[in-house]
XYZ file of C-alpha atoms in Angstrom:
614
model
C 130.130 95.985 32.172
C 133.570 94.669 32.252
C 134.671 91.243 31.522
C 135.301 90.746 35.337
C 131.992 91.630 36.431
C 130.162 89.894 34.020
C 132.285 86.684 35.058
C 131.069 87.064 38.937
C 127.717 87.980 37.738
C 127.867 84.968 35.766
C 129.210 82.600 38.585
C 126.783 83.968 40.951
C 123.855 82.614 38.803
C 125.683 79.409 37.881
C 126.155 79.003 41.480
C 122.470 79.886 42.790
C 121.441 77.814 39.893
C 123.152 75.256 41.546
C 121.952 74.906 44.852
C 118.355 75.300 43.938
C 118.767 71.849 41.818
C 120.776 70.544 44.345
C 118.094 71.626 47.205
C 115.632 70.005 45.145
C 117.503 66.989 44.472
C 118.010 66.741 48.511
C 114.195 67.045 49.157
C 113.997 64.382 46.856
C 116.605 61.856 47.899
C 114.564 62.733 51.424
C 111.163 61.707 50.377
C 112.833 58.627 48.602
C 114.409 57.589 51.550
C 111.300 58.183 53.541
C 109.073 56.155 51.482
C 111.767 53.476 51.564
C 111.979 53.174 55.377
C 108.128 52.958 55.298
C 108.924 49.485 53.610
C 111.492 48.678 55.783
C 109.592 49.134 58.756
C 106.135 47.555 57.373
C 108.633 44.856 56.525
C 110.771 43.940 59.053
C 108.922 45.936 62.372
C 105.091 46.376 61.560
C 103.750 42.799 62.663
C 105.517 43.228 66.076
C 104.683 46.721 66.732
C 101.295 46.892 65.017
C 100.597 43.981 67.970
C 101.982 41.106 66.693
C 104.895 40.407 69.450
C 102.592 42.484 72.652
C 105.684 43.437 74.366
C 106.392 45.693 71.459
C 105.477 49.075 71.683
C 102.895 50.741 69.872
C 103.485 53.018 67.135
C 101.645 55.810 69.006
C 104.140 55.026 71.615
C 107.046 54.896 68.943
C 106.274 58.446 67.550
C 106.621 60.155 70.847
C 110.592 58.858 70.784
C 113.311 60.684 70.112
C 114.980 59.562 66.651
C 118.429 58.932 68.393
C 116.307 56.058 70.576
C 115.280 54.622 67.578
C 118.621 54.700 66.055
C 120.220 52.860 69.207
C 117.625 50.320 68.950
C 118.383 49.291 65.768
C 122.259 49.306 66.179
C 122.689 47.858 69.691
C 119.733 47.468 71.892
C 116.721 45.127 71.142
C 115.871 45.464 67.625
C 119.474 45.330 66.913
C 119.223 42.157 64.792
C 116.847 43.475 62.646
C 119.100 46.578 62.094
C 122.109 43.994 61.110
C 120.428 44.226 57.300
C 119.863 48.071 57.266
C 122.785 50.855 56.718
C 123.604 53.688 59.011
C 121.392 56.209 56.358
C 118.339 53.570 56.159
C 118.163 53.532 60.047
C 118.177 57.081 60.530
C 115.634 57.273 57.610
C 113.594 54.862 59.837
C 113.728 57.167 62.877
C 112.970 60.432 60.728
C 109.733 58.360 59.490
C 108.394 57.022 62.924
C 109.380 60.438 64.819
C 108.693 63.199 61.920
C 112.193 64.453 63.387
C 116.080 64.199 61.860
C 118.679 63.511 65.039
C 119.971 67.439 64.260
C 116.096 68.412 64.871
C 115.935 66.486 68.027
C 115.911 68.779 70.751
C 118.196 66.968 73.162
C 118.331 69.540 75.653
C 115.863 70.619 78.223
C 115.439 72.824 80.607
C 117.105 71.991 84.152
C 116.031 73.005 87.698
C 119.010 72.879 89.366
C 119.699 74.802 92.842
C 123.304 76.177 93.930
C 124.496 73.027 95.942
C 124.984 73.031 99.716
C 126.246 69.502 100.144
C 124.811 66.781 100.232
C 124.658 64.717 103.363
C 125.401 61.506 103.652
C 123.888 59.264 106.093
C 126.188 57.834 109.054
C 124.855 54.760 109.100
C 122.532 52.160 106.425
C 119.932 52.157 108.782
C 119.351 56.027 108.272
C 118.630 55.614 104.554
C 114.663 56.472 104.469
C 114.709 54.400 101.590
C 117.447 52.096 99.744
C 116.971 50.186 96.908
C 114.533 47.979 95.889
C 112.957 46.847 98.904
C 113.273 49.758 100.981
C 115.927 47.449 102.894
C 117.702 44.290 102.204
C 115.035 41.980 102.816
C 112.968 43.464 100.171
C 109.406 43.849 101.932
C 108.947 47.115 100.356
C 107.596 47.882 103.982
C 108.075 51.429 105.472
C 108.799 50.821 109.152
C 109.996 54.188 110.012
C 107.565 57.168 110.934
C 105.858 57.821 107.454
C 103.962 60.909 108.397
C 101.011 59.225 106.703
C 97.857 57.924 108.376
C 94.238 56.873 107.360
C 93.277 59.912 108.842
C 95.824 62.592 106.424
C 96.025 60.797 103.361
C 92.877 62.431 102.095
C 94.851 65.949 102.246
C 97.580 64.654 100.120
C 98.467 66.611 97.476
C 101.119 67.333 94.320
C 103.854 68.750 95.772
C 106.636 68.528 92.630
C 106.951 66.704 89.474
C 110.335 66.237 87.738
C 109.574 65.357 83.598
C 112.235 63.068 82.503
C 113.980 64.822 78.906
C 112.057 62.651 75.739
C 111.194 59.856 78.241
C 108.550 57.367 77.180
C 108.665 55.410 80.378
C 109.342 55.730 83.607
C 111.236 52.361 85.081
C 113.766 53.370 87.572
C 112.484 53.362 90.705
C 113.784 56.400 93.199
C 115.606 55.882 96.377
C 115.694 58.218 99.074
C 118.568 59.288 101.360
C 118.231 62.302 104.125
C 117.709 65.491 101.712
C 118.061 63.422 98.510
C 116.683 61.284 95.542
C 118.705 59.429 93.414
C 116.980 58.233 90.103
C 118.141 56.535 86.904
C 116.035 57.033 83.460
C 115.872 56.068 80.042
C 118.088 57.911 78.969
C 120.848 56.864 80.994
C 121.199 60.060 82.851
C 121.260 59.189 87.107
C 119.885 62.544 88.883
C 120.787 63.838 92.480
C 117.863 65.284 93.012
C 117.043 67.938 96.219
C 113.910 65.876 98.273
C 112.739 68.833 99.194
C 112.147 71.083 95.778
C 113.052 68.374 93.259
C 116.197 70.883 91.538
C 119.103 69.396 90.670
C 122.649 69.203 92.118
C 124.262 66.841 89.814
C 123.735 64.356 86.789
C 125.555 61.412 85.677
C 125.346 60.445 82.385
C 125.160 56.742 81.489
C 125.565 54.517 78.779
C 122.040 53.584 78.304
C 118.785 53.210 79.578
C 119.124 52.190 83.521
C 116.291 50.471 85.153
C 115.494 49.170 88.989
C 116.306 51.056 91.991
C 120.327 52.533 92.831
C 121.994 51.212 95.774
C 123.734 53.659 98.249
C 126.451 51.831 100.326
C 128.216 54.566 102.406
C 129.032 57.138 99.722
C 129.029 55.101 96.911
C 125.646 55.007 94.225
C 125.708 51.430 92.935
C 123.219 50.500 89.590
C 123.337 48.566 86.195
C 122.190 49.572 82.599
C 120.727 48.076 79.723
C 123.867 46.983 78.360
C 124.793 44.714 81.282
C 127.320 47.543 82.849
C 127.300 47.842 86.146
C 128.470 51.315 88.048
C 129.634 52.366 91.397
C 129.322 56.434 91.276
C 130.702 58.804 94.083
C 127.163 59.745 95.513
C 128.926 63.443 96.560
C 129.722 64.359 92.928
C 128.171 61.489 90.400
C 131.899 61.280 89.465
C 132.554 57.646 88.490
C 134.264 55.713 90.410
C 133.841 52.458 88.028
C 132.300 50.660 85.616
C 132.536 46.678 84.857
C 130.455 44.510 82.315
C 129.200 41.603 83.994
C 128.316 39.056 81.314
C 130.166 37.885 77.890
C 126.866 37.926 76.336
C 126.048 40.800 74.059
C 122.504 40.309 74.552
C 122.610 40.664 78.355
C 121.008 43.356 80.112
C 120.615 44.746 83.801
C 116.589 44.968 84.451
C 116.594 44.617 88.363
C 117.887 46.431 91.146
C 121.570 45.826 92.828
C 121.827 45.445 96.162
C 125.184 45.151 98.354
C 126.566 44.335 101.619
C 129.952 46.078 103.099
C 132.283 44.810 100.440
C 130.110 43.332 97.170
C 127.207 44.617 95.099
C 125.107 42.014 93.792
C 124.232 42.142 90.298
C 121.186 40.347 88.542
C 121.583 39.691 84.886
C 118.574 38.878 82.294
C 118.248 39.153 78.621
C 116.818 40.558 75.110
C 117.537 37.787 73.621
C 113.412 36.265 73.671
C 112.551 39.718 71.128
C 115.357 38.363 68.220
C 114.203 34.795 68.838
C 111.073 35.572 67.596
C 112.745 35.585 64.062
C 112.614 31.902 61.989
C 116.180 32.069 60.966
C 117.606 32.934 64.916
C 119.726 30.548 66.268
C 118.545 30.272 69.935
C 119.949 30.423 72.226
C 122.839 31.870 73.944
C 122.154 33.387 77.039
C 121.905 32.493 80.044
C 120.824 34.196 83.330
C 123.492 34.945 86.045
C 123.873 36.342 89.328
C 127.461 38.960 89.628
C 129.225 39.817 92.867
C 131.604 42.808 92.293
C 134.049 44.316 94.846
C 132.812 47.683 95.348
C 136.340 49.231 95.985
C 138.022 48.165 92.908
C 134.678 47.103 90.378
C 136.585 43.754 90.108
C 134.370 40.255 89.773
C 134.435 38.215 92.638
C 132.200 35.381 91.346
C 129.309 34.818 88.664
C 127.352 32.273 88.651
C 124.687 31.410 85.834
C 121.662 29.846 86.210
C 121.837 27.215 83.389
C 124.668 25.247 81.772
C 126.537 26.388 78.570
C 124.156 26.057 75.793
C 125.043 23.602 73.018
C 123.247 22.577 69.208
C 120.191 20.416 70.482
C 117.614 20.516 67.104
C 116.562 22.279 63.953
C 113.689 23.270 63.319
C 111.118 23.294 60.909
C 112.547 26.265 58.993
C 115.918 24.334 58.843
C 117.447 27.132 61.829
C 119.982 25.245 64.615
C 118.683 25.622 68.047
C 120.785 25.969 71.509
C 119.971 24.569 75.129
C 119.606 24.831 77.997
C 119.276 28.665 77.601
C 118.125 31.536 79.877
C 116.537 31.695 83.569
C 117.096 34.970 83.328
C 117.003 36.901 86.720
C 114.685 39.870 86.086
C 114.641 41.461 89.722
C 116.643 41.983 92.440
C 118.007 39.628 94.803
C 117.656 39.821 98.349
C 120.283 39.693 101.031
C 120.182 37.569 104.145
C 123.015 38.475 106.280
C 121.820 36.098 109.021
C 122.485 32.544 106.640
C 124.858 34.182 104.567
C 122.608 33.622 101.581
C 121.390 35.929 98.179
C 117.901 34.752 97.306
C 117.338 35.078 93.355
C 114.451 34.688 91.342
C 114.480 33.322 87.878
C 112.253 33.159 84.703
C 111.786 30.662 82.022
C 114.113 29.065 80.158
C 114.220 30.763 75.949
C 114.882 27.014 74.437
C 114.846 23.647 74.563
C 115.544 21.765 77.389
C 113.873 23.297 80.160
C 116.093 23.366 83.429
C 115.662 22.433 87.338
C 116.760 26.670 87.155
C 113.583 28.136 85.766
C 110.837 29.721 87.168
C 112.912 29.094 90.448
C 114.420 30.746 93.757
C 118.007 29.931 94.259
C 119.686 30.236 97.253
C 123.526 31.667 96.430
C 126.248 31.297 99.176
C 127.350 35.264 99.816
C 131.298 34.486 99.635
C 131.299 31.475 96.767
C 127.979 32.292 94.756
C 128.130 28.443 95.135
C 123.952 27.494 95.077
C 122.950 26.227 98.413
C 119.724 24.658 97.624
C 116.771 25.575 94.692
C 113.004 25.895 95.079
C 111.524 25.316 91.669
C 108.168 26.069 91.527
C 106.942 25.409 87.949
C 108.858 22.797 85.498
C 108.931 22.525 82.326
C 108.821 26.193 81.230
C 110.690 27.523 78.245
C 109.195 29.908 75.922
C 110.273 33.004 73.980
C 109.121 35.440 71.230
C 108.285 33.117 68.675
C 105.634 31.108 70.784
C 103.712 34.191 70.555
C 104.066 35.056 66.659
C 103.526 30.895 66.516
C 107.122 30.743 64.364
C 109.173 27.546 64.159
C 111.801 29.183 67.221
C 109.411 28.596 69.775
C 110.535 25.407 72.305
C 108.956 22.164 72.166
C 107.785 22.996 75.797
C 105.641 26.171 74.472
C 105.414 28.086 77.546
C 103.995 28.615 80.696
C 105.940 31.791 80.166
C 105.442 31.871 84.360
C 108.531 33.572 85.479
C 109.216 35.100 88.964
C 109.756 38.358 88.171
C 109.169 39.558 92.129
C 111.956 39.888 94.429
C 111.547 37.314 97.011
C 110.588 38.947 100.387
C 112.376 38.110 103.434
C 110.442 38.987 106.478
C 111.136 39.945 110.071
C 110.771 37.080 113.218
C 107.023 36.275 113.443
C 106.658 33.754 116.820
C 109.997 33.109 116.379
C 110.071 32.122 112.509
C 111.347 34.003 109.514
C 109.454 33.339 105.526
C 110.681 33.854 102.070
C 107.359 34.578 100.177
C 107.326 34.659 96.331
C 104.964 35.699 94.077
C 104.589 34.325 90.202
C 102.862 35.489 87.025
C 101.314 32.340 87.397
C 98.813 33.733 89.565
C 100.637 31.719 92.504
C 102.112 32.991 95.871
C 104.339 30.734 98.004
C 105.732 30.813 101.603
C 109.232 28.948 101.951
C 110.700 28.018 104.838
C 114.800 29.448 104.501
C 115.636 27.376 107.156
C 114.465 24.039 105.158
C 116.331 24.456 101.831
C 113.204 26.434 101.006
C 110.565 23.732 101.761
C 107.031 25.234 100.535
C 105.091 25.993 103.872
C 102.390 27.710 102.335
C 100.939 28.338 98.859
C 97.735 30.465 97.835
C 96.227 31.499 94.381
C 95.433 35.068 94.093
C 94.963 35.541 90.328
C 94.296 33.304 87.038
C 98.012 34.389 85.797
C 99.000 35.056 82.290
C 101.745 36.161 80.124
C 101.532 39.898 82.260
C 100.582 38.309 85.103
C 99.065 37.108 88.155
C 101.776 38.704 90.181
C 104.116 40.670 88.298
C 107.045 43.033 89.789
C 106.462 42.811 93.609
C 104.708 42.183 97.011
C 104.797 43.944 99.990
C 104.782 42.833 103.447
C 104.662 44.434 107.258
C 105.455 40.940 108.878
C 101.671 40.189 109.785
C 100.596 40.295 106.136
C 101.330 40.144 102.664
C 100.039 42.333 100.466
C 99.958 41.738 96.955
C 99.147 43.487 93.347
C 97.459 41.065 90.779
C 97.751 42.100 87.102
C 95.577 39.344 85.136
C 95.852 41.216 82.460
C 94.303 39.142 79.406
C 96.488 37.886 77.232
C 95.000 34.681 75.969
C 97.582 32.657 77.842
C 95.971 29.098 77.660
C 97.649 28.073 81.143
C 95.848 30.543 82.734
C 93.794 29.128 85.564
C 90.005 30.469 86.761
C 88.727 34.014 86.707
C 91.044 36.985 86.925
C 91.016 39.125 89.879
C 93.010 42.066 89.199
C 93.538 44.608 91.940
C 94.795 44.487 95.551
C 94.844 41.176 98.247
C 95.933 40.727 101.641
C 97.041 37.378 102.907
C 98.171 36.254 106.230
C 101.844 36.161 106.695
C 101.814 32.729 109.044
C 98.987 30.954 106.763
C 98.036 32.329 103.284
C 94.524 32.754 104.074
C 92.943 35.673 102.561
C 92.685 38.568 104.477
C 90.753 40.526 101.619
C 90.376 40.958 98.551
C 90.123 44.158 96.433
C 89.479 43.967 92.398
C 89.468 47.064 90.774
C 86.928 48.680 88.753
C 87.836 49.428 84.811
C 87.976 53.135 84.606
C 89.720 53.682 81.042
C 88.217 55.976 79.109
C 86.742 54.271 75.762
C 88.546 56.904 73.161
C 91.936 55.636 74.770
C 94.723 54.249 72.063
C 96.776 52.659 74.522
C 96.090 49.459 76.522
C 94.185 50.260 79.508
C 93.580 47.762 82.682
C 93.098 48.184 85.904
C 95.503 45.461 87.186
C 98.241 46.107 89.191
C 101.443 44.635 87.584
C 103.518 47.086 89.349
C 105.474 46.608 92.726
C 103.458 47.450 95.662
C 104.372 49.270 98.735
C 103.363 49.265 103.115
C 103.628 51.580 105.750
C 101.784 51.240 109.280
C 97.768 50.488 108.568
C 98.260 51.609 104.715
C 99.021 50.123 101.380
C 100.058 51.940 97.847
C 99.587 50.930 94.434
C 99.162 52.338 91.433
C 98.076 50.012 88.131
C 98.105 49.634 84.407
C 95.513 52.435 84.342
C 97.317 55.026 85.279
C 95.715 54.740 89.017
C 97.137 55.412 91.842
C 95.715 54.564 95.144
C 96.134 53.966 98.984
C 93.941 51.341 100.687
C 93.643 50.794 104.320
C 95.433 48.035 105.263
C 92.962 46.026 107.267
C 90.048 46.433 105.222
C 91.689 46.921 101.956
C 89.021 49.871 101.364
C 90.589 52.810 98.768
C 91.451 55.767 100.929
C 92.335 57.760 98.175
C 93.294 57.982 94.533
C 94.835 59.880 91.798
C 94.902 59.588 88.116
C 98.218 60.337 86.777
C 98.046 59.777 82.980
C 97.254 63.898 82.926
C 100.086 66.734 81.570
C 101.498 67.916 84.822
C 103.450 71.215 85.550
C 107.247 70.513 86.287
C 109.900 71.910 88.270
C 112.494 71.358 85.275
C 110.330 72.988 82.663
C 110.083 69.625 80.353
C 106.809 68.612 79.505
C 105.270 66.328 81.690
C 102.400 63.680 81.001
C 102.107 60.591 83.015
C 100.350 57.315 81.735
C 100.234 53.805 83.058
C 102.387 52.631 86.543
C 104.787 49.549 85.947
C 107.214 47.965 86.865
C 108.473 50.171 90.100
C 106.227 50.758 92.866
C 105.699 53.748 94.969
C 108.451 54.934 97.821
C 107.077 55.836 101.038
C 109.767 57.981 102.718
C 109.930 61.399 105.404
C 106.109 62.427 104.904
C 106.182 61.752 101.075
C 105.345 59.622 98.412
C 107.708 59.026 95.301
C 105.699 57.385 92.603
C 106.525 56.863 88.756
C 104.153 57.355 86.175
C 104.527 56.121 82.031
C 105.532 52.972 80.143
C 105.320 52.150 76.535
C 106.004 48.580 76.590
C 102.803 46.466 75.637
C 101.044 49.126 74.396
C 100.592 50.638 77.596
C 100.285 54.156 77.961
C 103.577 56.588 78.001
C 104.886 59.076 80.113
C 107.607 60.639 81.568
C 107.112 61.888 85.453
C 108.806 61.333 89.310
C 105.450 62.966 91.015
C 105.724 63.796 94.608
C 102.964 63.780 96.908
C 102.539 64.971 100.714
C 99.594 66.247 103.253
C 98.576 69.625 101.638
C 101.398 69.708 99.223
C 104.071 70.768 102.414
């Protein structure tokens, strides 16, 4: 053998050598680093998610995620104050623990159903949207007045017609909306989809920055929407090109939770808040934020007013554990305002303050002036409410107040001319629903318990209403809120529009299966939707059902938290129905199914329903 070949013999075992000590000295820098983001996470995460703080999700939920979620989490969404203390390598150690994936072995991609395009058309006019934003319409009444193809008679034929599987979703929050031939839909991920009504395929995607939640807006041809980073969008609803983006509030804790909505020249943009998750921490200073209401030109994405629900927070007290405290903080506004045109008024609805003092703001419908944002008048209807995180953990950070924790998180409804008079109803997670008259600086006409309330509600994310009646969704869910008033009654009532009287009343029976590891009710925090003699809802349980509208007798039902077939090829499970309610529009129903907040049960599907699957 000659000296030359026994060098690269040589080198070749000095190099294989190597890399097998250096392959085991990776696995075991791995399993270190494993082991140590156990610690971190039964250190600084367990208590909350292990059901400490309930709105945490559960580490069933929490496996299901995608590391990269995880990841953002911890560097700039909610548990991004916890992540302050860990490196870049400890937080993706944390992901790799809770997941059992790396970010390389995440599978970002899925498989797309998308259909050679044809154009998309626009409608003419607003008033040929089958469905627009939140509320169907601007007055938010979640009421189908147009021909909905469905009757008491069909709805028994109903059947799947498509399901779309949003990529490595865990919940389903953004609520579709419907124009001509197409659905527009945000997701967690960020991604907005253009979406063919007809087969579900896609014809174009839009990529956010984060998770977007609430319902788009279509004004002409522009897609209007916020994220969870407080961004708000205006996207070319041809092409998803972007036409702008703006943030709306200084905070870095704000977020966009609740639908836009915009006249000819301004989208409307409500702005709420993290901030109640980090507060939960002894050594938090709260608080900073505070709730606020954004106009934006929708030509040029520029502000045209703000206006915030609560003064600037200054240092009020310290607390027990020696940590400076803020006030008057938050009033958050959760959902999305409603537009009346006719008084040149945005109704918004606002939830409890985070800290000490509590405001004449919380808990509260405020009447903003269209052109100034200027408030015109303010219908509080529960003082004295400021809570946050720590109330629930009892740490030193929660206010002196302690609660209610009884925010409006409903739009308010505006209804149609009834004998000549028009009603802004409201519904609370206090358990309370209230009439006001817009035309008396929002004097109380009418006010009617439907549920005991709670921390998850009484009423929740939304009412419905067809201008004789008001139909609304009662969560109850327990949640050992001591405020809570009488026996729950969660399910479905109907109260008259002009009165409050009951109507009927429809409480649900608990269908969970016992084996579940998720929380299971049958209450319906969800928004809830009308079309002529029928009502949809679908409820923590995965549920969903249409009752007649007079009797309030279940017509039909599904149960959605089953793996589904998809058009897209991505795996599709649904779980429980939150947050957005069903969209009644051309024949079909557009329902959401999955969400892992407070423990409830994941899932990841836009299902489609219409008589015989047609």
């Amino acid at each position: 053998m000659t000296n030359n070949r026994r060098i690269c013999v040589l080198f070749v075992w000095r190099f294989m050598a190597l890399v097998g000590l250096s392959l085991v000295s990776l696995i075991s820098v791995q399993a270190d680093e494993l082991n140590k983001a156990e610690k971190i996470f039964q250190t600084n995460c367990a208590a909350c998610h292990m059901g400490g703080l309930p709105e945490a999700p559960k580490i069933e939920a929490l496996k299901i995620y995608p590391p990269e979620r995880i990841i953002k989490a911890l560097e700039s969404g909610s548990m991004s104050t916890a992540g302050m203390a860990l490196s870049r390598a400890e937080k993706h150690a944390v992901a790799q623990f809770l997941t059992g994936k790396t970010v390389e072995e995440s599978n970002n991609t899925a498989t797309t159903y998308t259909c050679k395009s044809t154009g998309i058309n626009l409608p003419k006019t607003m008033s040929q949207l089958a469905w627009n934003g939140w509320g169907g319409k601007t007055g938010n009444t979640r009421y189908q007045d147009n021909d909905s193809g469905l009757t008491p008679d069909n709805v028994a034929d109903l059947k799947l017609k498509w399901a779309f599987a949003f990529p490595e979703a865990t919940r389903v929050r953004a609520q579709p909306i419907i124009s001509q031939d197409m659905v527009y839909v945000g997701s967690q991920a960020g991604i907005i989809y253009a979406l063919n009504a007809e087969t579900g395929c896609v014809q174009w995607e839009y990529v956010a920055v984060t998770e977007v939640r609430g319902a788009l807006f279509l004004q002409q041809d522009t897609l209007l929407f916020g994220d969870l980073e407080g961004n708000a969008y205006a996207l070319d609803a041809q092409s998803g090109e972007l036409k702008w983006r703006t943030k709306v509030h200084p905070n870095p804790l704000a977020v966009i939770t609740g639908s836009v909505i915009a006249d000819e020249k301004k989208v409307y943009v409500p702005v709420s808040s993290l901030e109640i998750i980090p507060a939960a921490r002894a050594d938090y200073e709260c608080c900073s934020f505070r709730g606020a209401v954004v106009a934006i030109d929708i030509q040029s994405g520029k502000k045209v007013w703000s206006t915030f629900t609560t003064d600037v927070p200054k240092p009020t007290y310290k607390t027990s554990a020696g940590t400076q405290q803020h006030g008057p903080s938050g009033a958050p506004v959760w959902s999305g305002p409603t537009l009346d045109i006719k008084r040149n008024l945005l109704y918004a609805t606002t939830g409890q303050n985070y800290s000490t003092p509590a405001t004449g703001t919380s808990d509260a419908v405020l009447a903003l002036n269209l052109d100034s944002g200027e408030i015109e008048w303010i219908t509080q209807v529960t003082k004295g409410d400021a809570w946050n995180g720590a109330c629930s953990r009892n740490t030193p950070n929660c206010p002196k107040e302690d609660g209610p924790d009884y925010d409006i998180g409903a739009s308010a409804m505006l209804s149609s001319p009834v004998k000549g008079k028009e009603l802004l109803i409201i519904g609370q997670k206090s358990g309370m629903v209230y009439a006001l008259d817009p035309d008396a600086k929002g004097k109380v006409v009418w006010k009617q318990r439907v549920g005991s309330g709670g921390t998850m509600g009484g009423v929740h994310w939304g009412m419905s209403t067809d201008n004789q009646n008001v139909y609304v969704g009662v969560s109850d869910l327990p949640t050992n809120n001591p405020y809570n008033v009488g026996a729950p009654h969660p399910g479905l009532h109907s109260l008259d529009l002009q009165t409050g009287e009951f109507r009927w009343r429809t409480t649900l029976p608990n269908v969970c299966p016992k084996d579940i590891k998720f929380l299971c009710f049958p209450g319906i925090s969800a928004a809830v939707s009308s079309s002529a003699d029928l009502v949809y809802a679908g409820s923590l349980d995965g549920m969903f059902r249409i009752f007649s509208a007079s009797k309030g007798e279940i017509l039909w039902e599904y149960d959605t938290k089953q793996t589904v077939t998809t058009i897209n090829g991505v795996k599709g499970f649904g779980g429980s129905i939150e947050s957005d309610g069903p969209v009644i529009a051309n024949g079909k129903i557009y329902l959401s199914s999955g969400y892992d907040k407070w423990g409830e049960i994941p899932g990841n599907l836009l299902m489609v329903f219409s008589v015989d699957g047609k």
